[in-house]
Amino acid sequence: MTTERKATLSIDGQAPVDFPIMTPTHGNECIDIRTLGAKTGLFTYDSGFLSTASCKSKITFIDGDKGELLYRGYPIEQLAEQCNFLEVAYLLKNGELPNLSQKTEFENTIKKHTMVHDQLTRFYNGFRRDAHPMAVMTGVVGALSAFYHEAMDFSDAEHRNISFNRIVAKLPTIVAMAYKYNTGMPFMYPDNELDYTANFMQMMFGTPCEKYKPNPVLVRALDVIFTLHADHEQNASTSTVRLAGSSGANPFACIAAGIACLWGPAHGGANEACLNMLEEIGDVSRVGEYIKRAKDKNDPFKLMGFGHRVYKNFDPRAKLMRKICNEVLTELGLENDRLFKLAMALEKIALEDEYFVEKKLYPNVDFYSGIVQKAIGIPTSMFTCIFALARTVGWMTQWEEMITDPEYKIGRPRQLYIGAAKRDVVPLAQR
């Protein structure tokens, strides 16, 4: 991990100070500055932590220049095409893909935990029917710790496993219940004869009136969406989960914090914003007008669903979602639907326009996943909930990696204070 190479810091008036250089499996080398304050009395300033590694991790690696995403070393393309979501969840949690018996045992274990406590269902009645589902999820997931407090010794691997299994199993139930409550429809219980994703869809779209029959094409599409969103390195919500967990907070509280962070429009709300943008454009005939606006620096309009903060090349998840998108639209006979025709026209122009090609503003995963979810019948208000459902696997894996790291400490970022200098309070009569 640490090489013999050193980085030397030269500061006027002080002797040079050496810091070891750490070499990763993939990615940028890091200068280990943990002793910087003690050796120099100085800190570093890195707003947004764009050049700072906050942890060591074996879980996920992103190469934005190459357009590469690896889960435990496996390319996302191979995992999405050859594995289902629970296999990927097992991989992220345990470091290796399961064999057949391990896969079966894990899937059966998750099925045993899909029900939620009956009293938890009453929490929903405390929310307005028109409450945003993410607000409901934040509250309900945070409340889980009030129901499952017998396995809270997180130094015990078995307790960590129980917590992982519980929350991964219950998130589909909680998300589906948030949707049903929002629409005024009765809650649907899990059906353990179905697999993870099909079960979620029957809880979302099924009714007590008739047996729900999952469409395998749509189930597969949603399962791929789950896989593509399972983890994404040290993004804002994952860092939030780790920071909350560094205090020793229980995992349900940490996941609720991650959900709250994900709700921010700059993070998890991109696919919802993309669909809203398409509704604003309204018709294929107006695509040119909005493309022109997107190029105008003085126009506040932004083309949502194009480009990515991390990927400076094509988002590898977008390539997979584009294929899934076409399969879903064909299956449902929606190739000529107004909104979907508009999206495809926008994609074609953006991929061919010199401005977008030069700036590498390619369609990202959010552009396609929003289209697929809308086609399946998931309303835009639920898009971020779907994201949270999938990302919970990554959050729980990152949480466990952090609390089992012998070097972990409670998070305590430093600051560059630029406020008023020390001063004395003047008596009220003299102010």
CSV table of C-alpha atoms in Angstrom, one decimal:
chain,number,residue,atom,x,y,z
A,1,MET,CA,0.0,0.0,0.0
A,2,THR,CA,2.7,2.5,1.1
A,3,THR,CA,5.7,2.8,-1.2
A,4,GLU,CA,9.2,3.9,-0.5
A,5,ARG,CA,8.6,7.1,-2.5
A,6,LYS,CA,8.1,10.3,-0.5
A,7,ALA,CA,6.4,13.6,-1.2
A,8,THR,CA,8.4,16.5,0.2
A,9,LEU,CA,6.7,19.7,1.4
A,10,SER,CA,8.8,22.8,1.5
A,11,ILE,CA,7.4,25.7,3.6
A,12,ASP,CA,9.1,29.1,3.9
A,13,GLY,CA,10.9,29.3,7.2
A,14,GLN,CA,10.5,25.6,8.1
A,15,ALA,CA,12.6,22.5,7.4
A,16,PRO,CA,11.2,20.3,4.5
A,17,VAL,CA,8.8,17.6,5.7
A,18,ASP,CA,8.4,14.2,4.0
A,19,PHE,CA,5.1,12.3,3.6
A,20,PRO,CA,4.7,8.7,2.4
A,21,ILE,CA,3.0,8.1,-1.0
A,22,MET,CA,0.3,5.4,-1.0
A,23,THR,CA,-0.3,3.3,-4.1
A,24,PRO,CA,-3.8,1.9,-4.9
A,25,THR,CA,-4.8,-1.2,-7.0
A,26,HIS,CA,-6.3,1.3,-9.5
A,27,GLY,CA,-6.4,5.1,-9.7
A,28,ASN,CA,-4.4,8.0,-8.4
A,29,GLU,CA,-1.6,7.6,-5.8
A,30,CYS,CA,-2.3,9.4,-2.5
A,31,ILE,CA,0.0,11.4,-0.3
A,32,ASP,CA,-0.6,10.3,3.3
A,33,ILE,CA,-1.0,13.7,5.2
A,34,ARG,CA,-2.4,12.3,8.4
A,35,THR,CA,0.6,13.8,10.3
A,36,LEU,CA,0.5,17.1,8.5
A,37,GLY,CA,-1.0,19.1,11.4
A,38,ALA,CA,1.4,17.6,14.0
A,39,LYS,CA,4.5,18.1,11.8
A,40,THR,CA,3.7,21.6,10.4
A,41,GLY,CA,0.8,23.2,12.2
A,42,LEU,CA,-1.0,23.4,8.8
A,43,PHE,CA,-4.0,21.8,7.3
A,44,THR,CA,-5.0,21.4,3.7
A,45,TYR,CA,-8.0,23.1,2.1
A,46,ASP,CA,-10.0,21.1,-0.4
A,47,SER,CA,-13.6,22.3,-0.8
A,48,GLY,CA,-15.8,19.4,-1.9
A,49,PHE,CA,-13.0,16.9,-1.2
A,50,LEU,CA,-12.2,16.7,-4.9
A,51,SER,CA,-8.6,15.8,-4.3
A,52,THR,CA,-8.9,14.0,-1.0
A,53,ALA,CA,-9.2,10.3,-0.3
A,54,SER,CA,-11.4,10.0,2.8
A,55,CYS,CA,-10.9,6.3,3.3
A,56,LYS,CA,-9.4,3.1,2.0
A,57,SER,CA,-11.9,0.9,0.3
A,58,LYS,CA,-12.0,-2.5,-1.5
A,59,ILE,CA,-15.6,-2.1,-2.8
A,60,THR,CA,-15.9,0.0,-5.9
A,61,PHE,CA,-13.6,1.7,-8.4
A,62,ILE,CA,-14.4,4.4,-11.0
A,63,ASP,CA,-12.1,5.5,-13.8
A,64,GLY,CA,-13.9,8.6,-15.1
A,65,ASP,CA,-11.5,9.1,-18.0
A,66,LYS,CA,-11.9,5.5,-19.3
A,67,GLY,CA,-15.6,5.3,-18.5
A,68,GLU,CA,-15.1,2.3,-16.2
A,69,LEU,CA,-17.0,1.1,-13.1
A,70,LEU,CA,-15.9,-1.9,-11.2
A,71,TYR,CA,-17.6,-3.7,-8.3
A,72,ARG,CA,-15.0,-5.7,-6.3
A,73,GLY,CA,-13.0,-5.7,-9.5
A,74,TYR,CA,-15.8,-6.9,-11.9
A,75,PRO,CA,-16.8,-4.6,-14.7
A,76,ILE,CA,-20.4,-3.3,-14.3
A,77,GLU,CA,-21.2,-4.5,-17.9
A,78,GLN,CA,-20.5,-8.1,-17.1
A,79,LEU,CA,-22.3,-8.0,-13.8
A,80,ALA,CA,-25.5,-6.4,-15.2
A,81,GLU,CA,-25.6,-8.9,-18.1
A,82,GLN,CA,-24.8,-12.1,-16.2
A,83,CYS,CA,-26.0,-11.6,-12.6
A,84,ASN,CA,-29.1,-10.6,-10.9
A,85,PHE,CA,-29.3,-7.8,-8.3
A,86,LEU,CA,-29.1,-10.1,-5.2
A,87,GLU,CA,-26.0,-11.8,-6.6
A,88,VAL,CA,-24.4,-8.3,-6.9
A,89,ALA,CA,-25.6,-7.5,-3.4
A,90,TYR,CA,-23.8,-10.7,-2.2
A,91,LEU,CA,-20.7,-9.7,-4.1
A,92,LEU,CA,-20.6,-6.2,-2.6
A,93,LYS,CA,-21.2,-7.5,0.9
A,94,ASN,CA,-18.8,-10.5,0.9
A,95,GLY,CA,-16.2,-9.6,-1.8
A,96,GLU,CA,-16.9,-12.6,-4.0
A,97,LEU,CA,-19.8,-13.8,-6.3
A,98,PRO,CA,-21.8,-16.5,-4.7
A,99,ASN,CA,-21.9,-20.1,-6.0
A,100,LEU,CA,-25.3,-21.8,-6.5
A,101,SER,CA,-25.8,-22.9,-3.0
A,102,GLN,CA,-24.7,-19.5,-1.5
A,103,LYS,CA,-27.0,-17.7,-3.9
A,104,THR,CA,-30.0,-19.8,-3.0
A,105,GLU,CA,-29.3,-19.5,0.8
A,106,PHE,CA,-28.8,-15.7,0.5
A,107,GLU,CA,-32.0,-15.2,-1.5
A,108,ASN,CA,-34.0,-17.3,1.0
A,109,THR,CA,-32.5,-15.3,3.9
A,110,ILE,CA,-33.6,-12.1,2.3
A,111,LYS,CA,-37.1,-13.4,1.7
A,112,LYS,CA,-37.5,-14.2,5.4
A,113,HIS,CA,-36.9,-10.5,6.2
A,114,THR,CA,-39.2,-8.8,3.7
A,115,MET,CA,-42.1,-8.2,6.1
A,116,VAL,CA,-42.1,-5.1,8.3
A,117,HIS,CA,-43.4,-4.8,11.8
A,118,ASP,CA,-47.1,-4.2,11.7
A,119,GLN,CA,-46.8,-1.2,13.9
A,120,LEU,CA,-44.4,0.3,11.4
A,121,THR,CA,-47.1,0.4,8.8
A,122,ARG,CA,-49.0,2.8,11.1
A,123,PHE,CA,-46.2,5.4,10.7
A,124,TYR,CA,-47.4,6.1,7.2
A,125,ASN,CA,-50.7,7.5,8.6
A,126,GLY,CA,-48.8,10.3,10.2
A,127,PHE,CA,-47.8,11.7,6.8
A,128,ARG,CA,-50.1,13.7,4.5
A,129,ARG,CA,-51.2,11.7,1.5
A,130,ASP,CA,-49.4,14.1,-0.8
A,131,ALA,CA,-46.1,14.0,1.1
A,132,HIS,CA,-43.1,13.3,-1.1
A,133,PRO,CA,-42.2,9.6,-0.9
A,134,MET,CA,-38.6,10.4,0.0
A,135,ALA,CA,-39.8,12.4,3.0
A,136,VAL,CA,-41.8,9.3,4.1
A,137,MET,CA,-38.8,7.0,3.5
A,138,THR,CA,-36.5,9.1,5.5
A,139,GLY,CA,-38.8,8.9,8.5
A,140,VAL,CA,-39.8,5.3,8.2
A,141,VAL,CA,-36.2,3.9,7.6
A,142,GLY,CA,-34.9,6.0,10.5
A,143,ALA,CA,-37.7,4.5,12.7
A,144,LEU,CA,-36.5,0.9,12.0
A,145,SER,CA,-34.0,1.2,14.8
A,146,ALA,CA,-36.9,1.4,17.3
A,147,PHE,CA,-38.1,-2.0,16.2
A,148,TYR,CA,-34.9,-4.0,15.7
A,149,HIS,CA,-32.6,-3.1,18.6
A,150,GLU,CA,-31.6,-6.6,19.7
A,151,ALA,CA,-28.7,-6.9,17.2
A,152,MET,CA,-26.8,-3.7,17.8
A,153,ASP,CA,-23.4,-4.9,18.8
A,154,PHE,CA,-21.6,-3.9,15.6
A,155,SER,CA,-18.4,-5.5,16.7
A,156,ASP,CA,-20.2,-8.8,16.2
A,157,ALA,CA,-20.1,-9.9,12.5
A,158,GLU,CA,-23.4,-11.8,12.9
A,159,HIS,CA,-25.2,-8.7,14.2
A,160,ARG,CA,-23.9,-6.8,11.2
A,161,ASN,CA,-25.1,-9.5,8.9
A,162,ILE,CA,-28.6,-9.4,10.4
A,163,SER,CA,-28.8,-5.7,10.0
A,164,PHE,CA,-27.6,-5.9,6.4
A,165,ASN,CA,-30.2,-8.6,5.6
A,166,ARG,CA,-33.0,-6.8,7.3
A,167,ILE,CA,-32.6,-3.5,5.6
A,168,VAL,CA,-31.9,-4.8,2.1
A,169,ALA,CA,-35.0,-7.1,2.4
A,170,LYS,CA,-37.3,-4.4,3.9
A,171,LEU,CA,-36.4,-1.5,1.6
A,172,PRO,CA,-38.6,-2.8,-1.3
A,173,THR,CA,-41.5,-3.2,1.1
A,174,ILE,CA,-41.0,0.3,2.5
A,175,VAL,CA,-40.7,1.9,-0.9
A,176,ALA,CA,-43.8,0.2,-2.3
A,177,MET,CA,-45.8,1.1,0.8
A,178,ALA,CA,-44.7,4.8,0.4
A,179,TYR,CA,-46.1,4.6,-3.2
A,180,LYS,CA,-49.3,2.9,-2.2
A,181,TYR,CA,-49.9,5.4,0.6
A,182,ASN,CA,-49.3,8.3,-1.8
A,183,THR,CA,-51.9,6.9,-4.2
A,184,GLY,CA,-54.5,5.9,-1.6
A,185,MET,CA,-54.2,2.2,-2.5
A,186,PRO,CA,-54.0,-0.7,0.1
A,187,PHE,CA,-50.6,-2.0,1.0
A,188,MET,CA,-49.5,-5.2,-0.6
A,189,TYR,CA,-47.7,-7.9,1.4
A,190,PRO,CA,-44.5,-9.5,0.0
A,191,ASP,CA,-45.0,-12.7,-2.0
A,192,ASN,CA,-42.0,-14.9,-1.3
A,193,GLU,CA,-42.7,-17.1,-4.3
A,194,LEU,CA,-41.3,-14.2,-6.4
A,195,ASP,CA,-37.7,-13.1,-6.7
A,196,TYR,CA,-36.5,-9.8,-5.2
A,197,THR,CA,-37.3,-7.5,-8.1
A,198,ALA,CA,-40.6,-9.2,-9.2
A,199,ASN,CA,-41.7,-9.1,-5.6
A,200,PHE,CA,-41.1,-5.4,-5.4
A,201,MET,CA,-43.1,-4.9,-8.6
A,202,GLN,CA,-46.1,-6.8,-7.3
A,203,MET,CA,-46.0,-4.7,-4.1
A,204,MET,CA,-45.9,-1.6,-6.3
A,205,PHE,CA,-48.5,-2.5,-8.9
A,206,GLY,CA,-50.5,-5.4,-7.6
A,207,THR,CA,-53.9,-5.1,-5.9
A,208,PRO,CA,-55.8,-7.5,-3.6
A,209,CYS,CA,-58.4,-7.9,-6.4
A,210,GLU,CA,-56.3,-10.1,-8.7
A,211,LYS,CA,-53.1,-12.1,-8.9
A,212,TYR,CA,-50.2,-9.9,-10.2
A,213,LYS,CA,-48.3,-11.4,-13.1
A,214,PRO,CA,-44.8,-9.8,-13.5
A,215,ASN,CA,-43.6,-9.2,-17.0
A,216,PRO,CA,-40.1,-10.8,-17.2
A,217,VAL,CA,-38.8,-8.1,-19.6
A,218,LEU,CA,-39.8,-5.3,-17.2
A,219,VAL,CA,-38.6,-7.2,-14.2
A,220,ARG,CA,-35.2,-7.7,-15.8
A,221,ALA,CA,-35.0,-4.0,-16.8
A,222,LEU,CA,-35.7,-2.9,-13.2
A,223,ASP,CA,-33.2,-5.5,-11.8
A,224,VAL,CA,-30.5,-4.0,-14.1
A,225,ILE,CA,-31.4,-0.5,-12.8
A,226,PHE,CA,-30.9,-1.8,-9.3
A,227,THR,CA,-27.5,-3.3,-10.2
A,228,LEU,CA,-26.3,-0.1,-11.9
A,229,HIS,CA,-27.2,2.0,-8.9
A,230,ALA,CA,-25.9,-0.4,-6.2
A,231,ASP,CA,-22.8,1.5,-5.4
A,232,HIS,CA,-20.8,4.4,-6.8
A,233,GLU,CA,-17.7,4.9,-4.7
A,234,GLN,CA,-17.5,7.9,-2.2
A,235,ASN,CA,-20.3,10.0,-3.5
A,236,ALA,CA,-22.2,12.5,-1.3
A,237,SER,CA,-24.7,10.1,0.1
A,238,THR,CA,-22.2,7.3,0.7
A,239,SER,CA,-19.9,9.8,2.4
A,240,THR,CA,-22.9,10.9,4.5
A,241,VAL,CA,-23.5,7.3,5.6
A,242,ARG,CA,-19.9,6.8,6.5
A,243,LEU,CA,-19.7,10.1,8.4
A,244,ALA,CA,-22.9,9.3,10.4
A,245,GLY,CA,-21.6,5.8,11.0
A,246,SER,CA,-18.3,7.0,12.2
A,247,SER,CA,-20.0,8.3,15.4
A,248,GLY,CA,-21.2,4.8,16.1
A,249,ALA,CA,-24.8,5.5,15.0
A,250,ASN,CA,-26.9,2.5,14.2
A,251,PRO,CA,-27.1,1.5,10.5
A,252,PHE,CA,-30.8,2.3,10.2
A,253,ALA,CA,-30.1,5.9,11.2
A,254,CYS,CA,-27.1,6.0,8.8
A,255,ILE,CA,-29.2,4.8,5.9
A,256,ALA,CA,-31.9,7.4,6.7
A,257,ALA,CA,-29.1,10.0,6.6
A,258,GLY,CA,-28.0,8.7,3.2
A,259,ILE,CA,-31.6,8.8,1.9
A,260,ALA,CA,-31.9,12.4,3.0
A,261,CYS,CA,-28.7,13.3,1.2
A,262,LEU,CA,-29.7,11.4,-1.9
A,263,TRP,CA,-32.9,13.4,-2.1
A,264,GLY,CA,-30.9,16.5,-3.1
A,265,PRO,CA,-31.5,17.5,-6.7
A,266,ALA,CA,-27.8,17.6,-7.4
A,267,HIS,CA,-27.4,14.0,-6.4
A,268,GLY,CA,-30.3,11.5,-6.7
A,269,GLY,CA,-32.9,13.6,-8.4
A,270,ALA,CA,-31.3,13.8,-11.8
A,271,ASN,CA,-33.6,11.3,-13.5
A,272,GLU,CA,-36.6,13.0,-12.2
A,273,ALA,CA,-35.2,16.3,-13.4
A,274,CYS,CA,-34.6,14.8,-16.8
A,275,LEU,CA,-38.3,13.7,-17.2
A,276,ASN,CA,-39.4,17.1,-16.1
A,277,MET,CA,-37.2,18.7,-18.7
A,278,LEU,CA,-38.7,16.4,-21.4
A,279,GLU,CA,-42.2,17.5,-20.3
A,280,GLU,CA,-41.0,21.2,-20.6
A,281,ILE,CA,-39.7,20.7,-24.1
A,282,GLY,CA,-43.0,19.0,-24.9
A,283,ASP,CA,-42.5,18.1,-28.6
A,284,VAL,CA,-39.8,16.9,-31.1
A,285,SER,CA,-40.3,20.1,-33.0
A,286,ARG,CA,-38.9,22.1,-30.1
A,287,VAL,CA,-35.7,20.1,-29.6
A,288,GLY,CA,-33.6,22.5,-31.7
A,289,GLU,CA,-34.8,25.5,-29.7
A,290,TYR,CA,-33.8,23.8,-26.4
A,291,ILE,CA,-30.4,22.6,-27.8
A,292,LYS,CA,-29.7,26.2,-28.7
A,293,ARG,CA,-30.7,27.4,-25.2
A,294,ALA,CA,-28.4,24.7,-23.6
A,295,LYS,CA,-25.4,26.2,-25.5
A,296,ASP,CA,-26.2,29.8,-24.4
A,297,LYS,CA,-24.2,30.7,-21.4
A,298,ASN,CA,-26.6,33.4,-20.5
A,299,ASP,CA,-29.6,31.1,-20.5
A,300,PRO,CA,-30.3,29.3,-17.2
A,301,PHE,CA,-31.7,26.2,-19.0
A,302,LYS,CA,-29.6,23.1,-18.6
A,303,LEU,CA,-29.9,19.9,-20.6
A,304,MET,CA,-30.5,17.3,-17.8
A,305,GLY,CA,-29.3,13.7,-18.2
A,306,PHE,CA,-26.2,14.6,-20.2
A,307,GLY,CA,-22.7,14.6,-18.9
A,308,HIS,CA,-21.5,13.4,-15.5
A,309,ARG,CA,-19.3,14.9,-12.8
A,310,VAL,CA,-17.1,11.8,-12.6
A,311,TYR,CA,-17.3,10.3,-16.1
A,312,LYS,CA,-15.3,12.3,-18.6
A,313,ASN,CA,-16.2,9.7,-21.2
A,314,PHE,CA,-19.4,7.7,-21.8
A,315,ASP,CA,-21.0,6.6,-18.6
A,316,PRO,CA,-20.7,2.8,-18.8
A,317,ARG,CA,-24.0,2.4,-17.0
A,318,ALA,CA,-25.7,4.5,-19.8
A,319,LYS,CA,-24.6,2.0,-22.5
A,320,LEU,CA,-26.4,-0.7,-20.6
A,321,MET,CA,-29.4,1.4,-19.9
A,322,ARG,CA,-29.8,2.4,-23.6
A,323,LYS,CA,-30.1,-1.2,-24.6
A,324,ILE,CA,-32.6,-1.9,-21.7
A,325,CYS,CA,-34.6,1.2,-22.7
A,326,ASN,CA,-35.1,0.0,-26.3
A,327,GLU,CA,-36.1,-3.5,-25.0
A,328,VAL,CA,-38.7,-2.0,-22.7
A,329,LEU,CA,-40.2,0.4,-25.2
A,330,THR,CA,-40.4,-2.4,-27.7
A,331,GLU,CA,-42.0,-4.7,-25.2
A,332,LEU,CA,-44.7,-2.2,-24.3
A,333,GLY,CA,-45.2,-0.9,-27.8
A,334,LEU,CA,-44.1,2.7,-26.8
A,335,GLU,CA,-41.7,3.4,-29.6
A,336,ASN,CA,-44.0,6.1,-30.9
A,337,ASP,CA,-45.0,7.5,-27.6
A,338,ARG,CA,-44.6,11.3,-27.6
A,339,LEU,CA,-42.3,11.6,-24.7
A,340,PHE,CA,-40.1,8.7,-25.7
A,341,LYS,CA,-39.8,9.9,-29.3
A,342,LEU,CA,-38.8,13.2,-27.9
A,343,ALA,CA,-36.1,11.6,-25.7
A,344,MET,CA,-34.7,9.6,-28.6
A,345,ALA,CA,-34.6,12.7,-30.8
A,346,LEU,CA,-32.8,14.7,-28.1
A,347,GLU,CA,-30.3,11.8,-27.7
A,348,LYS,CA,-29.6,11.7,-31.4
A,349,ILE,CA,-29.0,15.4,-31.8
A,350,ALA,CA,-26.8,15.6,-28.7
A,351,LEU,CA,-24.7,12.7,-29.8
A,352,GLU,CA,-24.1,14.3,-33.2
A,353,ASP,CA,-23.8,17.9,-32.2
A,354,GLU,CA,-20.2,19.2,-32.2
A,355,TYR,CA,-20.8,21.2,-29.0
A,356,PHE,CA,-21.8,18.2,-27.0
A,357,VAL,CA,-19.3,15.9,-28.5
A,358,GLU,CA,-16.4,18.3,-27.9
A,359,LYS,CA,-17.5,18.7,-24.3
A,360,LYS,CA,-18.2,15.0,-23.9
A,361,LEU,CA,-21.8,15.7,-22.7
A,362,TYR,CA,-23.0,12.2,-23.5
A,363,PRO,CA,-26.3,10.8,-22.2
A,364,ASN,CA,-25.8,9.4,-18.7
A,365,VAL,CA,-27.5,6.6,-16.8
A,366,ASP,CA,-30.2,9.0,-15.4
A,367,PHE,CA,-31.4,10.0,-18.9
A,368,TYR,CA,-32.3,6.4,-19.8
A,369,SER,CA,-33.3,5.1,-16.3
A,370,GLY,CA,-35.9,7.8,-16.0
A,371,ILE,CA,-37.4,6.8,-19.4
A,372,VAL,CA,-37.5,3.1,-18.5
A,373,GLN,CA,-39.1,3.7,-15.1
A,374,LYS,CA,-41.8,5.9,-16.6
A,375,ALA,CA,-42.5,3.3,-19.2
A,376,ILE,CA,-42.8,0.6,-16.5
A,377,GLY,CA,-45.4,2.8,-14.7
A,378,ILE,CA,-43.3,4.3,-11.9
A,379,PRO,CA,-44.1,8.0,-11.3
A,380,THR,CA,-41.3,10.5,-11.3
A,381,SER,CA,-41.8,11.2,-7.6
A,382,MET,CA,-40.7,7.6,-6.9
A,383,PHE,CA,-37.5,7.7,-9.0
A,384,THR,CA,-35.2,8.7,-6.2
A,385,CYS,CA,-36.8,6.1,-3.9
A,386,ILE,CA,-35.9,3.4,-6.5
A,387,PHE,CA,-32.4,4.8,-6.4
A,388,ALA,CA,-32.3,4.6,-2.6
A,389,LEU,CA,-33.6,1.1,-2.6
A,390,ALA,CA,-30.7,-0.1,-4.8
A,391,ARG,CA,-28.0,2.1,-3.2
A,392,THR,CA,-28.8,0.8,0.3
A,393,VAL,CA,-26.8,-2.3,-0.6
A,394,GLY,CA,-23.7,-0.1,-1.3
A,395,TRP,CA,-24.4,2.0,1.7
A,396,MET,CA,-24.6,-0.9,4.1
A,397,THR,CA,-21.4,-2.4,2.6
A,398,GLN,CA,-19.5,0.9,2.9
A,399,TRP,CA,-20.8,1.2,6.5
A,400,GLU,CA,-19.5,-2.2,7.5
A,401,GLU,CA,-16.2,-1.7,5.8
A,402,MET,CA,-15.7,1.6,7.7
A,403,ILE,CA,-16.6,0.3,11.2
A,404,THR,CA,-14.4,-2.8,10.8
A,405,ASP,CA,-11.4,-0.8,9.6
A,406,PRO,CA,-8.9,-0.7,12.5
A,407,GLU,CA,-7.9,2.8,11.4
A,408,TYR,CA,-11.4,4.3,11.5
A,409,LYS,CA,-12.0,7.4,13.6
A,410,ILE,CA,-15.0,9.6,14.0
A,411,GLY,CA,-15.1,12.0,11.0
A,412,ARG,CA,-14.0,15.5,11.9
A,413,PRO,CA,-13.2,17.8,8.9
A,414,ARG,CA,-11.2,20.9,9.5
A,415,GLN,CA,-12.1,24.4,8.2
A,416,LEU,CA,-10.5,27.6,6.9
A,417,TYR,CA,-12.1,30.2,9.2
A,418,ILE,CA,-12.6,33.5,7.5
A,419,GLY,CA,-15.0,35.2,10.0
A,420,ALA,CA,-14.5,38.1,12.3
A,421,ALA,CA,-11.3,38.2,14.3
A,422,LYS,CA,-11.5,37.9,18.1
A,423,ARG,CA,-13.2,40.9,19.6
A,424,ASP,CA,-14.8,42.1,22.9
A,425,VAL,CA,-18.5,42.6,23.5
A,426,VAL,CA,-19.5,46.2,23.9
A,427,PRO,CA,-22.1,47.0,26.6
A,428,LEU,CA,-25.6,47.4,25.1
A,429,ALA,CA,-25.8,51.2,25.9
A,430,GLN,CA,-22.6,51.8,23.9
A,431,ARG,CA,-23.5,50.0,20.7
